[in-house]
Amino acid sequence: MKAKYLISATAACLFSSCNADAGKHAEKMSAVEVAVFTSTDSILQNTYEWAKKQALGYSHDDNDPVGAWYEAALPQREAFCMRDVSHQSVGAHILGLSKHNKNMLGKFVENIDKKRDYCSFWEINRYNRPTPQTTRQTRNSGIILTRISMSCRHV
C-alpha cells in the first residue's frame, strides 16, 4: 500500500506540468493502472495513446504455455530475451504489466542450470521453450550461452 502511494505521488509530480488535474488522476489509479498521462496538447496526448496501444498490442495474457508475457526480442520470434526485458520492464510496469514482468523474470530464474554454469536461457518463446537461436548457441559454445556474455562468459 505504501508503494502505491509513493508511485501515485511520483506520477502526480511527473505529470503535473501536463495537466493541473494530474494529482486527481493519480489518486484514482486502479491496482493495474500505475500511471495516467493527460495533456491539453492533443498531439502529445494522441501520441501517448498511440504508443500505449502499440505496446499493449505486444502483450499476451495466460493463453500461452509460458503464461503472461510480452514480446521483448527480435521481431517475429514470439519470444522475450533477457536484455530486452530488462530494458522494457519499467515501461511495462507503468502500463500495468507487472504480472507479465514477474512471470517473465521468473522464467529466466527457473531455467538457471548448473549444466550451463548457472546461466539461464537468453531467450524464451511463448511455448515456454528456449528459442532455436538460443538452443543453437548453447550447442555451439558448450555450456556457455554466448549471448549472455555479461553474466556467464568464461574468459
PDB file of C-alpha atoms in Angstrom:
ATOM      1  CA  MET A   1       0.000   0.000   0.000  1.00  0.00           C
ATOM      2  CA  LYS A   2       2.849   2.346   0.856  1.00  0.00           C
ATOM      3  CA  ALA A   3       4.406   1.679  -2.568  1.00  0.00           C
ATOM      4  CA  LYS A   4       1.111   2.535  -4.289  1.00  0.00           C
ATOM      5  CA  TYR A   5       1.039   5.936  -2.603  1.00  0.00           C
ATOM      6  CA  LEU A   6       4.689   6.544  -3.455  1.00  0.00           C
ATOM      7  CA  ILE A   7       4.078   5.670  -7.106  1.00  0.00           C
ATOM      8  CA  SER A   8       0.933   7.811  -7.140  1.00  0.00           C
ATOM      9  CA  ALA A   9       2.795  10.772  -5.696  1.00  0.00           C
ATOM     10  CA  THR A  10       5.651  10.337  -8.165  1.00  0.00           C
ATOM     11  CA  ALA A  11       3.243  10.120 -11.087  1.00  0.00           C
ATOM     12  CA  ALA A  12       1.435  13.220  -9.868  1.00  0.00           C
ATOM     13  CA  CYS A  13       4.699  15.169  -9.689  1.00  0.00           C
ATOM     14  CA  LEU A  14       5.890  13.967 -13.089  1.00  0.00           C
ATOM     15  CA  PHE A  15       2.696  14.732 -14.916  1.00  0.00           C
ATOM     16  CA  SER A  16       1.529  17.838 -13.076  1.00  0.00           C
ATOM     17  CA  SER A  17       3.119  20.093 -15.673  1.00  0.00           C
ATOM     18  CA  CYS A  18       0.992  18.462 -18.395  1.00  0.00           C
ATOM     19  CA  ASN A  19      -2.336  18.891 -16.672  1.00  0.00           C
ATOM     20  CA  ALA A  20      -3.435  20.599 -13.464  1.00  0.00           C
ATOM     21  CA  ASP A  21      -5.679  17.601 -12.660  1.00  0.00           C
ATOM     22  CA  ALA A  22      -2.849  15.041 -12.786  1.00  0.00           C
ATOM     23  CA  GLY A  23      -2.809  14.692  -8.998  1.00  0.00           C
ATOM     24  CA  LYS A  24      -6.516  13.818  -9.012  1.00  0.00           C
ATOM     25  CA  HIS A  25      -5.902  11.176 -11.694  1.00  0.00           C
ATOM     26  CA  ALA A  26      -3.021   9.674  -9.714  1.00  0.00           C
ATOM     27  CA  GLU A  27      -5.247   9.298  -6.639  1.00  0.00           C
ATOM     28  CA  LYS A  28      -7.870   7.386  -8.653  1.00  0.00           C
ATOM     29  CA  MET A  29      -5.484   4.805 -10.149  1.00  0.00           C
ATOM     30  CA  SER A  30      -6.628   1.207 -10.100  1.00  0.00           C
ATOM     31  CA  ALA A  31      -4.386  -1.614  -8.911  1.00  0.00           C
ATOM     32  CA  VAL A  32      -3.470  -2.406 -12.527  1.00  0.00           C
ATOM     33  CA  GLU A  33      -3.003   1.126 -13.799  1.00  0.00           C
ATOM     34  CA  VAL A  34       0.216   2.611 -12.462  1.00  0.00           C
ATOM     35  CA  ALA A  35       0.360   5.885 -14.378  1.00  0.00           C
ATOM     36  CA  VAL A  36      -2.074   8.162 -16.110  1.00  0.00           C
ATOM     37  CA  PHE A  37      -0.898  10.618 -18.717  1.00  0.00           C
ATOM     38  CA  THR A  38      -3.036  13.537 -19.820  1.00  0.00           C
ATOM     39  CA  SER A  39      -2.155  16.631 -21.753  1.00  0.00           C
ATOM     40  CA  THR A  40      -4.008  19.624 -23.140  1.00  0.00           C
ATOM     41  CA  ASP A  41      -1.757  19.301 -26.209  1.00  0.00           C
ATOM     42  CA  SER A  42      -3.796  16.991 -28.453  1.00  0.00           C
ATOM     43  CA  ILE A  43      -0.758  15.913 -30.500  1.00  0.00           C
ATOM     44  CA  LEU A  44       1.121  14.868 -27.369  1.00  0.00           C
ATOM     45  CA  GLN A  45      -1.950  13.112 -25.927  1.00  0.00           C
ATOM     46  CA  ASN A  46      -2.640  11.260 -29.200  1.00  0.00           C
ATOM     47  CA  THR A  47       0.997  10.233 -29.495  1.00  0.00           C
ATOM     48  CA  TYR A  48       0.956   8.809 -25.970  1.00  0.00           C
ATOM     49  CA  GLU A  49      -2.287   6.923 -26.617  1.00  0.00           C
ATOM     50  CA  TRP A  50      -0.879   5.519 -29.873  1.00  0.00           C
ATOM     51  CA  ALA A  51       2.345   4.378 -28.173  1.00  0.00           C
ATOM     52  CA  LYS A  52       0.432   2.796 -25.292  1.00  0.00           C
ATOM     53  CA  LYS A  53      -1.848   0.917 -27.700  1.00  0.00           C
ATOM     54  CA  GLN A  54       1.170  -0.273 -29.709  1.00  0.00           C
ATOM     55  CA  ALA A  55       2.985  -1.518 -26.600  1.00  0.00           C
ATOM     56  CA  LEU A  56      -0.058  -3.287 -25.166  1.00  0.00           C
ATOM     57  CA  GLY A  57      -0.623  -4.903 -28.569  1.00  0.00           C
ATOM     58  CA  TYR A  58       2.524  -6.965 -27.965  1.00  0.00           C
ATOM     59  CA  SER A  59       1.358  -8.254 -24.574  1.00  0.00           C
ATOM     60  CA  HIS A  60      -0.229 -11.662 -24.082  1.00  0.00           C
ATOM     61  CA  ASP A  61      -2.078 -12.999 -21.074  1.00  0.00           C
ATOM     62  CA  ASP A  62      -2.246 -16.571 -19.805  1.00  0.00           C
ATOM     63  CA  ASN A  63      -3.323 -18.096 -23.144  1.00  0.00           C
ATOM     64  CA  ASP A  64       0.168 -19.390 -23.985  1.00  0.00           C
ATOM     65  CA  PRO A  65       2.110 -22.171 -22.219  1.00  0.00           C
ATOM     66  CA  VAL A  66       4.662 -19.617 -20.956  1.00  0.00           C
ATOM     67  CA  GLY A  67       1.939 -17.628 -19.162  1.00  0.00           C
ATOM     68  CA  ALA A  68       1.647 -13.826 -19.190  1.00  0.00           C
ATOM     69  CA  TRP A  69       4.329 -12.280 -21.412  1.00  0.00           C
ATOM     70  CA  TYR A  70       5.052  -9.513 -23.906  1.00  0.00           C
ATOM     71  CA  GLU A  71       7.271  -9.536 -26.969  1.00  0.00           C
ATOM     72  CA  ALA A  72      10.728  -8.414 -25.950  1.00  0.00           C
ATOM     73  CA  ALA A  73      13.022  -9.843 -28.619  1.00  0.00           C
ATOM     74  CA  LEU A  74      13.731  -9.500 -32.303  1.00  0.00           C
ATOM     75  CA  PRO A  75      10.547  -9.254 -34.395  1.00  0.00           C
ATOM     76  CA  GLN A  76       8.729 -12.432 -35.449  1.00  0.00           C
ATOM     77  CA  ARG A  77      10.287 -14.614 -32.746  1.00  0.00           C
ATOM     78  CA  GLU A  78       7.270 -14.611 -30.408  1.00  0.00           C
ATOM     79  CA  ALA A  79       9.711 -14.550 -27.510  1.00  0.00           C
ATOM     80  CA  PHE A  80      11.380 -12.480 -24.812  1.00  0.00           C
ATOM     81  CA  CYS A  81      15.099 -12.162 -24.098  1.00  0.00           C
ATOM     82  CA  MET A  82      16.969 -11.050 -21.009  1.00  0.00           C
ATOM     83  CA  ARG A  83      18.310  -7.804 -22.432  1.00  0.00           C
ATOM     84  CA  ASP A  84      15.023  -6.576 -23.888  1.00  0.00           C
ATOM     85  CA  VAL A  85      13.005  -7.493 -20.792  1.00  0.00           C
ATOM     86  CA  SER A  86      15.451  -5.567 -18.629  1.00  0.00           C
ATOM     87  CA  HIS A  87      15.079  -2.521 -20.893  1.00  0.00           C
ATOM     88  CA  GLN A  88      11.294  -2.712 -21.182  1.00  0.00           C
ATOM     89  CA  SER A  89      10.228  -3.812 -17.697  1.00  0.00           C
ATOM     90  CA  VAL A  90       9.789  -0.323 -16.197  1.00  0.00           C
ATOM     91  CA  GLY A  91       7.629   0.856 -19.106  1.00  0.00           C
ATOM     92  CA  ALA A  92       5.676  -2.396 -18.948  1.00  0.00           C
ATOM     93  CA  HIS A  93       5.082  -1.870 -15.238  1.00  0.00           C
ATOM     94  CA  ILE A  94       3.805   1.647 -15.882  1.00  0.00           C
ATOM     95  CA  LEU A  95       1.363   0.225 -18.453  1.00  0.00           C
ATOM     96  CA  GLY A  96       0.045  -2.299 -15.917  1.00  0.00           C
ATOM     97  CA  LEU A  97       2.046  -5.349 -16.995  1.00  0.00           C
ATOM     98  CA  SER A  98       3.591  -6.179 -13.601  1.00  0.00           C
ATOM     99  CA  LYS A  99       2.160  -9.700 -13.743  1.00  0.00           C
ATOM    100  CA  HIS A 100       3.911 -10.185 -17.089  1.00  0.00           C
ATOM    101  CA  ASN A 101       7.237  -8.886 -15.733  1.00  0.00           C
ATOM    102  CA  LYS A 102       7.081 -11.178 -12.724  1.00  0.00           C
ATOM    103  CA  ASN A 103       6.274 -14.197 -14.870  1.00  0.00           C
ATOM    104  CA  MET A 104       8.955 -13.496 -17.484  1.00  0.00           C
ATOM    105  CA  LEU A 105      11.717 -12.811 -14.964  1.00  0.00           C
ATOM    106  CA  GLY A 106      10.614 -15.938 -13.097  1.00  0.00           C
ATOM    107  CA  LYS A 107      11.052 -17.972 -16.292  1.00  0.00           C
ATOM    108  CA  PHE A 108      14.660 -16.848 -16.539  1.00  0.00           C
ATOM    109  CA  VAL A 109      15.220 -17.847 -12.903  1.00  0.00           C
ATOM    110  CA  GLU A 110      13.523 -21.246 -13.390  1.00  0.00           C
ATOM    111  CA  ASN A 111      15.895 -22.059 -16.236  1.00  0.00           C
ATOM    112  CA  ILE A 112      19.147 -21.422 -14.385  1.00  0.00           C
ATOM    113  CA  ASP A 113      21.036 -24.696 -14.581  1.00  0.00           C
ATOM    114  CA  LYS A 114      24.306 -25.995 -13.186  1.00  0.00           C
ATOM    115  CA  LYS A 115      24.964 -27.720 -16.549  1.00  0.00           C
ATOM    116  CA  ARG A 116      25.033 -24.265 -18.156  1.00  0.00           C
ATOM    117  CA  ASP A 117      27.358 -22.899 -15.473  1.00  0.00           C
ATOM    118  CA  TYR A 118      24.367 -21.489 -13.574  1.00  0.00           C
ATOM    119  CA  CYS A 119      23.176 -19.499 -16.589  1.00  0.00           C
ATOM    120  CA  SER A 120      19.652 -19.308 -17.899  1.00  0.00           C
ATOM    121  CA  PHE A 121      18.410 -19.279 -21.465  1.00  0.00           C
ATOM    122  CA  TRP A 122      18.944 -15.985 -23.284  1.00  0.00           C
ATOM    123  CA  GLU A 123      15.561 -16.112 -24.979  1.00  0.00           C
ATOM    124  CA  ILE A 124      12.325 -17.976 -24.162  1.00  0.00           C
ATOM    125  CA  ASN A 125       9.380 -18.291 -26.530  1.00  0.00           C
ATOM    126  CA  ARG A 126       5.623 -18.332 -26.000  1.00  0.00           C
ATOM    127  CA  TYR A 127       5.715 -22.143 -25.729  1.00  0.00           C
ATOM    128  CA  ASN A 128       7.926 -21.891 -22.623  1.00  0.00           C
ATOM    129  CA  ARG A 129      10.917 -23.255 -24.527  1.00  0.00           C
ATOM    130  CA  PRO A 130      14.279 -21.724 -25.416  1.00  0.00           C
ATOM    131  CA  THR A 131      14.225 -20.293 -28.917  1.00  0.00           C
ATOM    132  CA  PRO A 132      16.000 -22.236 -31.675  1.00  0.00           C
ATOM    133  CA  GLN A 133      18.621 -19.475 -31.748  1.00  0.00           C
ATOM    134  CA  THR A 134      19.307 -19.943 -28.030  1.00  0.00           C
ATOM    135  CA  THR A 135      19.483 -23.727 -28.392  1.00  0.00           C
ATOM    136  CA  ARG A 136      21.949 -23.412 -31.286  1.00  0.00           C
ATOM    137  CA  GLN A 137      24.122 -21.019 -29.296  1.00  0.00           C
ATOM    138  CA  THR A 138      24.153 -23.404 -26.341  1.00  0.00           C
ATOM    139  CA  ARG A 139      25.223 -26.304 -28.548  1.00  0.00           C
ATOM    140  CA  ASN A 140      27.921 -24.297 -30.327  1.00  0.00           C
ATOM    141  CA  SER A 141      29.542 -22.921 -27.211  1.00  0.00           C
ATOM    142  CA  GLY A 142      29.418 -25.846 -24.835  1.00  0.00           C
ATOM    143  CA  ILE A 143      27.870 -24.848 -21.536  1.00  0.00           C
ATOM    144  CA  ILE A 144      28.210 -21.120 -22.156  1.00  0.00           C
ATOM    145  CA  LEU A 145      25.379 -19.189 -23.768  1.00  0.00           C
ATOM    146  CA  THR A 146      27.315 -16.807 -25.955  1.00  0.00           C
ATOM    147  CA  ARG A 147      24.613 -14.126 -25.893  1.00  0.00           C
ATOM    148  CA  ILE A 148      24.824 -13.885 -22.088  1.00  0.00           C
ATOM    149  CA  SER A 149      28.327 -12.530 -22.168  1.00  0.00           C
ATOM    150  CA  MET A 150      27.814 -10.065 -19.319  1.00  0.00           C
ATOM    151  CA  SER A 151      26.726 -12.621 -16.735  1.00  0.00           C
ATOM    152  CA  CYS A 152      28.059 -16.025 -17.780  1.00  0.00           C
ATOM    153  CA  ARG A 153      31.078 -15.803 -20.038  1.00  0.00           C
ATOM    154  CA  HIS A 154      34.322 -17.510 -19.074  1.00  0.00           C
ATOM    155  CA  VAL A 155      37.499 -15.857 -20.243  1.00  0.00           C
TER     156      VAL A 155
END
